[in-house]
Amino acid sequence: MARREKGGFWVGLAAAAFYPLTAIGKRVYLGAEKIPRQGPAVLVMNHISHLDPAVDAVFVHRQKRVPRFFLKASLKDVPVFGRIVTGSGQIPVARGSSAAGDSLKAAHQALEEGKVIVIYPEGTITKDPLGWPKEAYSGAARLALQNDVPVIPIARWGTNKIFNGYTKKFTPFPRKTVTHLVGDPIDLSAYRGGNPRSASMLREVTAVLMDEVTRLLAEIRQEEPPVKKPETDAASETKKPEDGA
């Protein structure tokens, strides 16, 4: 049996805060054994609620791994929480500044050290009223192409029924079911060896990643996804390395 990845004091403190929070929903984990118990991996997920990072962090931690998320750099300045963010190895993103590219460098370094990166390619919660993934940014594709590590799609559904980020409606009762469905690692061998910074390749790989996440989400919901994804606020082939963080 694989041993739990050591997280240290700050990861333990985050777990102490997040575990009770996520208890407001009933957990269903499907295919969780597909997450490697050791070594690097990129977990690609959909984004439907502001509760997602806490819920997803607990999900990954229950698989004996320490998740690393991309978070706004300004969160480091929040009392106590900022110290948890820094101490637990989260990756700050200074969008719109000369230091923006440092986030991707930090992610590469984390993967080289055998860590798990969680990324939401949509960048923010979907604007689709039905909750389907919108057009994604290229950050996840950049990370996947430049690191030969397992890239694992995961769909999660139910957090949006607890807290709707656009209506600000919080409905903890009756308790909702939050389901995570983990897919098989995505085979990107056909794209290896090419130019990982090519706009056309980034668009194609982004589509491959999100199509699989959408397929898993459709399986959870037992519904057919829309043929066309809701549009994002910018082209997914944007040059910013932090996109999708």
CSV table of C-alpha atoms in Angstrom, one decimal:
chain,number,residue,atom,x,y,z
A,1,MET,CA,0.0,0.0,0.0
A,2,ALA,CA,1.4,3.4,-1.0
A,3,ARG,CA,2.3,5.7,1.8
A,4,ARG,CA,0.7,9.2,2.1
A,5,GLU,CA,2.8,12.0,0.5
A,6,LYS,CA,4.2,14.1,3.2
A,7,GLY,CA,2.7,17.6,3.3
A,8,GLY,CA,3.9,19.2,6.5
A,9,PHE,CA,2.3,21.5,9.0
A,10,TRP,CA,0.6,23.9,6.5
A,11,VAL,CA,-0.9,21.1,4.5
A,12,GLY,CA,-2.2,19.6,7.7
A,13,LEU,CA,-3.7,22.9,8.7
A,14,ALA,CA,-5.4,23.3,5.3
A,15,ALA,CA,-6.8,19.8,5.7
A,16,ALA,CA,-8.1,20.7,9.1
A,17,ALA,CA,-10.0,23.6,7.6
A,18,PHE,CA,-11.2,22.1,4.4
A,19,TYR,CA,-12.3,18.6,5.5
A,20,PRO,CA,-15.2,19.9,7.7
A,21,LEU,CA,-16.2,22.4,5.0
A,22,THR,CA,-16.5,19.7,2.4
A,23,ALA,CA,-18.7,17.6,4.7
A,24,ILE,CA,-21.7,19.7,3.7
A,25,GLY,CA,-21.9,17.5,0.6
A,26,LYS,CA,-22.1,13.7,0.2
A,27,ARG,CA,-19.0,12.3,-1.5
A,28,VAL,CA,-19.0,9.9,-4.4
A,29,TYR,CA,-15.5,9.1,-5.8
A,30,LEU,CA,-15.4,7.0,-9.0
A,31,GLY,CA,-12.1,5.8,-10.5
A,32,ALA,CA,-10.0,7.5,-7.8
A,33,GLU,CA,-7.5,4.7,-7.9
A,34,LYS,CA,-6.4,6.1,-11.3
A,35,ILE,CA,-4.6,8.9,-9.6
A,36,PRO,CA,-1.0,7.9,-9.1
A,37,ARG,CA,0.0,7.4,-5.5
A,38,GLN,CA,3.5,8.6,-6.2
A,39,GLY,CA,5.3,10.5,-8.9
A,40,PRO,CA,4.2,13.6,-11.0
A,41,ALA,CA,0.8,14.0,-12.6
A,42,VAL,CA,-1.4,16.8,-14.0
A,43,LEU,CA,-5.1,16.6,-13.1
A,44,VAL,CA,-7.3,18.4,-15.5
A,45,MET,CA,-10.7,19.4,-14.1
A,46,ASN,CA,-13.9,21.3,-15.0
A,47,HIS,CA,-14.8,24.3,-12.9
A,48,ILE,CA,-18.5,25.0,-11.8
A,49,SER,CA,-18.3,26.6,-8.3
A,50,HIS,CA,-16.1,28.6,-6.1
A,51,LEU,CA,-16.3,25.6,-3.7
A,52,ASP,CA,-14.3,23.5,-6.2
A,53,PRO,CA,-10.8,24.2,-5.0
A,54,ALA,CA,-11.6,23.2,-1.4
A,55,VAL,CA,-13.6,20.1,-2.5
A,56,ASP,CA,-11.0,19.1,-5.0
A,57,ALA,CA,-8.2,19.5,-2.6
A,58,VAL,CA,-9.8,17.2,-0.1
A,59,PHE,CA,-10.5,14.7,-2.9
A,60,VAL,CA,-6.9,14.6,-4.0
A,61,HIS,CA,-5.7,14.5,-0.4
A,62,ARG,CA,-7.9,11.5,0.3
A,63,GLN,CA,-5.9,9.8,-2.5
A,64,LYS,CA,-2.8,10.3,-0.3
A,65,ARG,CA,-1.4,13.1,-2.5
A,66,VAL,CA,-0.8,16.8,-1.8
A,67,PRO,CA,-2.5,18.9,-4.5
A,68,ARG,CA,-0.8,22.0,-6.0
A,69,PHE,CA,-3.2,24.6,-7.4
A,70,PHE,CA,-2.7,27.8,-9.3
A,71,LEU,CA,-4.0,30.6,-7.2
A,72,LYS,CA,-4.2,34.4,-7.5
A,73,ALA,CA,-0.9,35.9,-6.1
A,74,SER,CA,-3.0,38.4,-4.1
A,75,LEU,CA,-4.2,35.5,-1.9
A,76,LYS,CA,-0.7,35.4,-0.3
A,77,ASP,CA,-1.5,38.7,1.4
A,78,VAL,CA,-4.6,37.4,3.1
A,79,PRO,CA,-3.9,36.9,6.9
A,80,VAL,CA,-3.4,33.3,7.9
A,81,PHE,CA,-4.8,31.9,4.6
A,82,GLY,CA,-1.9,33.5,2.7
A,83,ARG,CA,0.6,31.6,4.9
A,84,ILE,CA,-1.3,28.4,4.3
A,85,VAL,CA,-1.1,29.0,0.5
A,86,THR,CA,2.6,29.6,0.6
A,87,GLY,CA,3.4,26.9,3.1
A,88,SER,CA,1.4,24.2,1.4
A,89,GLY,CA,3.3,24.7,-1.9
A,90,GLN,CA,0.5,26.4,-3.9
A,91,ILE,CA,1.5,28.2,-7.1
A,92,PRO,CA,0.8,32.0,-7.2
A,93,VAL,CA,-0.3,33.6,-10.5
A,94,ALA,CA,0.5,37.3,-10.9
A,95,ARG,CA,-1.7,37.9,-13.9
A,96,GLY,CA,-1.0,41.0,-16.0
A,97,SER,CA,2.5,41.5,-14.6
A,98,SER,CA,6.1,40.7,-15.7
A,99,ALA,CA,6.2,37.9,-13.2
A,100,ALA,CA,3.2,36.1,-14.7
A,101,GLY,CA,5.4,33.5,-16.4
A,102,ASP,CA,6.9,32.4,-13.1
A,103,SER,CA,3.8,30.4,-12.3
A,104,LEU,CA,4.4,28.0,-15.2
A,105,LYS,CA,8.0,27.7,-14.2
A,106,ALA,CA,6.9,26.8,-10.7
A,107,ALA,CA,4.6,24.2,-12.1
A,108,HIS,CA,7.4,22.7,-14.2
A,109,GLN,CA,9.6,22.5,-11.1
A,110,ALA,CA,6.8,20.9,-9.0
A,111,LEU,CA,6.4,18.2,-11.6
A,112,GLU,CA,10.1,17.6,-11.8
A,113,GLU,CA,9.9,17.0,-8.0
A,114,GLY,CA,7.2,14.4,-8.4
A,115,LYS,CA,4.3,16.6,-7.3
A,116,VAL,CA,0.6,16.7,-8.4
A,117,ILE,CA,-0.7,19.8,-10.2
A,118,VAL,CA,-4.4,20.5,-10.4
A,119,ILE,CA,-5.5,22.8,-13.2
A,120,TYR,CA,-8.8,24.3,-14.3
A,121,PRO,CA,-8.3,25.0,-18.1
A,122,GLU,CA,-11.4,27.2,-18.1
A,123,GLY,CA,-9.6,29.6,-15.9
A,124,THR,CA,-12.8,30.5,-13.9
A,125,ILE,CA,-16.2,28.9,-13.3
A,126,THR,CA,-18.2,28.2,-16.4
A,127,LYS,CA,-20.7,30.8,-17.5
A,128,ASP,CA,-22.9,28.2,-19.1
A,129,PRO,CA,-26.2,28.2,-17.1
A,130,LEU,CA,-26.4,24.5,-17.5
A,131,GLY,CA,-22.9,24.0,-16.1
A,132,TRP,CA,-21.1,22.5,-19.1
A,133,PRO,CA,-17.4,23.5,-19.6
A,134,LYS,CA,-16.8,26.6,-21.7
A,135,GLU,CA,-14.0,27.2,-24.1
A,136,ALA,CA,-10.7,26.6,-22.3
A,137,TYR,CA,-7.4,28.4,-22.2
A,138,SER,CA,-4.2,26.7,-23.3
A,139,GLY,CA,-2.4,26.6,-20.0
A,140,ALA,CA,-3.1,22.9,-19.3
A,141,ALA,CA,-2.0,22.0,-22.8
A,142,ARG,CA,1.2,23.9,-22.4
A,143,LEU,CA,1.9,22.1,-19.1
A,144,ALA,CA,1.0,18.7,-20.5
A,145,LEU,CA,3.1,19.0,-23.7
A,146,GLN,CA,6.2,20.3,-21.9
A,147,ASN,CA,6.2,17.5,-19.3
A,148,ASP,CA,6.0,13.8,-20.1
A,149,VAL,CA,3.8,12.9,-17.1
A,150,PRO,CA,0.4,11.3,-16.7
A,151,VAL,CA,-2.4,13.8,-17.6
A,152,ILE,CA,-5.6,12.7,-16.0
A,153,PRO,CA,-9.0,14.1,-16.8
A,154,ILE,CA,-11.5,14.4,-13.9
A,155,ALA,CA,-15.1,15.7,-13.9
A,156,ARG,CA,-16.8,16.9,-10.8
A,157,TRP,CA,-20.5,17.7,-10.4
A,158,GLY,CA,-22.6,18.9,-7.5
A,159,THR,CA,-20.7,21.8,-5.9
A,160,ASN,CA,-22.7,24.2,-8.1
A,161,LYS,CA,-25.9,23.0,-6.5
A,162,ILE,CA,-24.4,23.9,-3.1
A,163,PHE,CA,-23.1,27.3,-4.0
A,164,ASN,CA,-23.9,29.0,-7.3
A,165,GLY,CA,-21.1,31.5,-8.0
A,166,TYR,CA,-23.2,33.7,-10.3
A,167,THR,CA,-26.5,33.9,-8.3
A,168,LYS,CA,-24.5,33.7,-5.0
A,169,LYS,CA,-27.1,31.3,-3.8
A,170,PHE,CA,-25.9,29.0,-1.0
A,171,THR,CA,-28.0,25.9,-0.5
A,172,PRO,CA,-26.3,23.4,1.9
A,173,PHE,CA,-29.6,21.6,2.8
A,174,PRO,CA,-30.8,19.2,2.0
A,175,ARG,CA,-27.3,17.8,1.5
A,176,LYS,CA,-26.2,17.5,-2.1
A,177,THR,CA,-24.1,14.7,-3.7
A,178,VAL,CA,-20.8,15.8,-5.1
A,179,THR,CA,-19.4,13.3,-7.5
A,180,HIS,CA,-15.8,13.0,-8.8
A,181,LEU,CA,-15.2,10.8,-11.8
A,182,VAL,CA,-11.6,10.1,-12.8
A,183,GLY,CA,-10.8,9.0,-16.4
A,184,ASP,CA,-7.8,7.1,-17.8
A,185,PRO,CA,-4.6,9.1,-18.4
A,186,ILE,CA,-4.9,10.9,-21.8
A,187,ASP,CA,-2.5,9.5,-24.5
A,188,LEU,CA,-0.7,12.5,-25.9
A,189,SER,CA,2.0,10.5,-27.6
A,190,ALA,CA,0.9,11.7,-31.0
A,191,TYR,CA,1.7,15.3,-30.0
A,192,ARG,CA,5.1,14.7,-28.5
A,193,GLY,CA,8.0,15.7,-30.5
A,194,GLY,CA,6.3,18.6,-32.2
A,195,ASN,CA,6.5,22.3,-31.2
A,196,PRO,CA,4.8,22.5,-27.8
A,197,ARG,CA,4.3,26.2,-28.3
A,198,SER,CA,2.6,26.0,-31.6
A,199,ALA,CA,-0.8,27.8,-31.4
A,200,SER,CA,-2.5,25.2,-33.6
A,201,MET,CA,-1.1,22.3,-31.5
A,202,LEU,CA,-2.1,24.0,-28.2
A,203,ARG,CA,-5.7,24.5,-29.5
A,204,GLU,CA,-5.8,20.8,-30.6
A,205,VAL,CA,-4.5,19.5,-27.3
A,206,THR,CA,-6.7,21.8,-25.3
A,207,ALA,CA,-9.7,20.4,-27.2
A,208,VAL,CA,-8.5,16.8,-26.5
A,209,LEU,CA,-8.2,17.5,-22.8
A,210,MET,CA,-11.5,19.3,-22.4
A,211,ASP,CA,-13.5,16.8,-24.6
A,212,GLU,CA,-12.5,14.0,-22.3
A,213,VAL,CA,-13.4,16.1,-19.2
A,214,THR,CA,-16.8,16.9,-20.8
A,215,ARG,CA,-17.3,13.2,-21.7
A,216,LEU,CA,-16.8,12.3,-18.0
A,217,LEU,CA,-19.1,15.1,-16.9
A,218,ALA,CA,-21.8,13.8,-19.3
A,219,GLU,CA,-21.4,10.3,-17.8
A,220,ILE,CA,-22.0,11.7,-14.3
A,221,ARG,CA,-25.0,13.7,-15.3
A,222,GLN,CA,-26.4,11.1,-17.7
A,223,GLU,CA,-27.0,13.9,-20.2
A,224,GLU,CA,-25.7,14.8,-23.6
A,225,PRO,CA,-23.4,17.9,-23.7
A,226,PRO,CA,-24.0,20.7,-26.1
A,227,VAL,CA,-22.4,20.4,-29.5
A,228,LYS,CA,-20.8,23.9,-29.1
A,229,LYS,CA,-19.0,25.0,-26.0
A,230,PRO,CA,-19.9,28.3,-24.4
A,231,GLU,CA,-17.4,30.9,-25.3
A,232,THR,CA,-14.7,32.1,-23.0
A,233,ASP,CA,-13.6,35.7,-22.7
A,234,ALA,CA,-10.5,35.3,-24.8
A,235,ALA,CA,-9.0,33.0,-27.4
A,236,SER,CA,-7.7,29.8,-25.9
A,237,GLU,CA,-4.5,30.1,-27.9
A,238,THR,CA,-3.4,33.2,-25.9
A,239,LYS,CA,0.3,33.4,-25.4
A,240,LYS,CA,0.1,33.9,-21.6
A,241,PRO,CA,1.7,30.9,-19.9
A,242,GLU,CA,-0.4,31.2,-16.8
A,243,ASP,CA,-3.7,30.7,-18.7
A,244,GLY,CA,-5.8,28.1,-17.2
A,245,ALA,CA,-4.4,28.7,-13.8
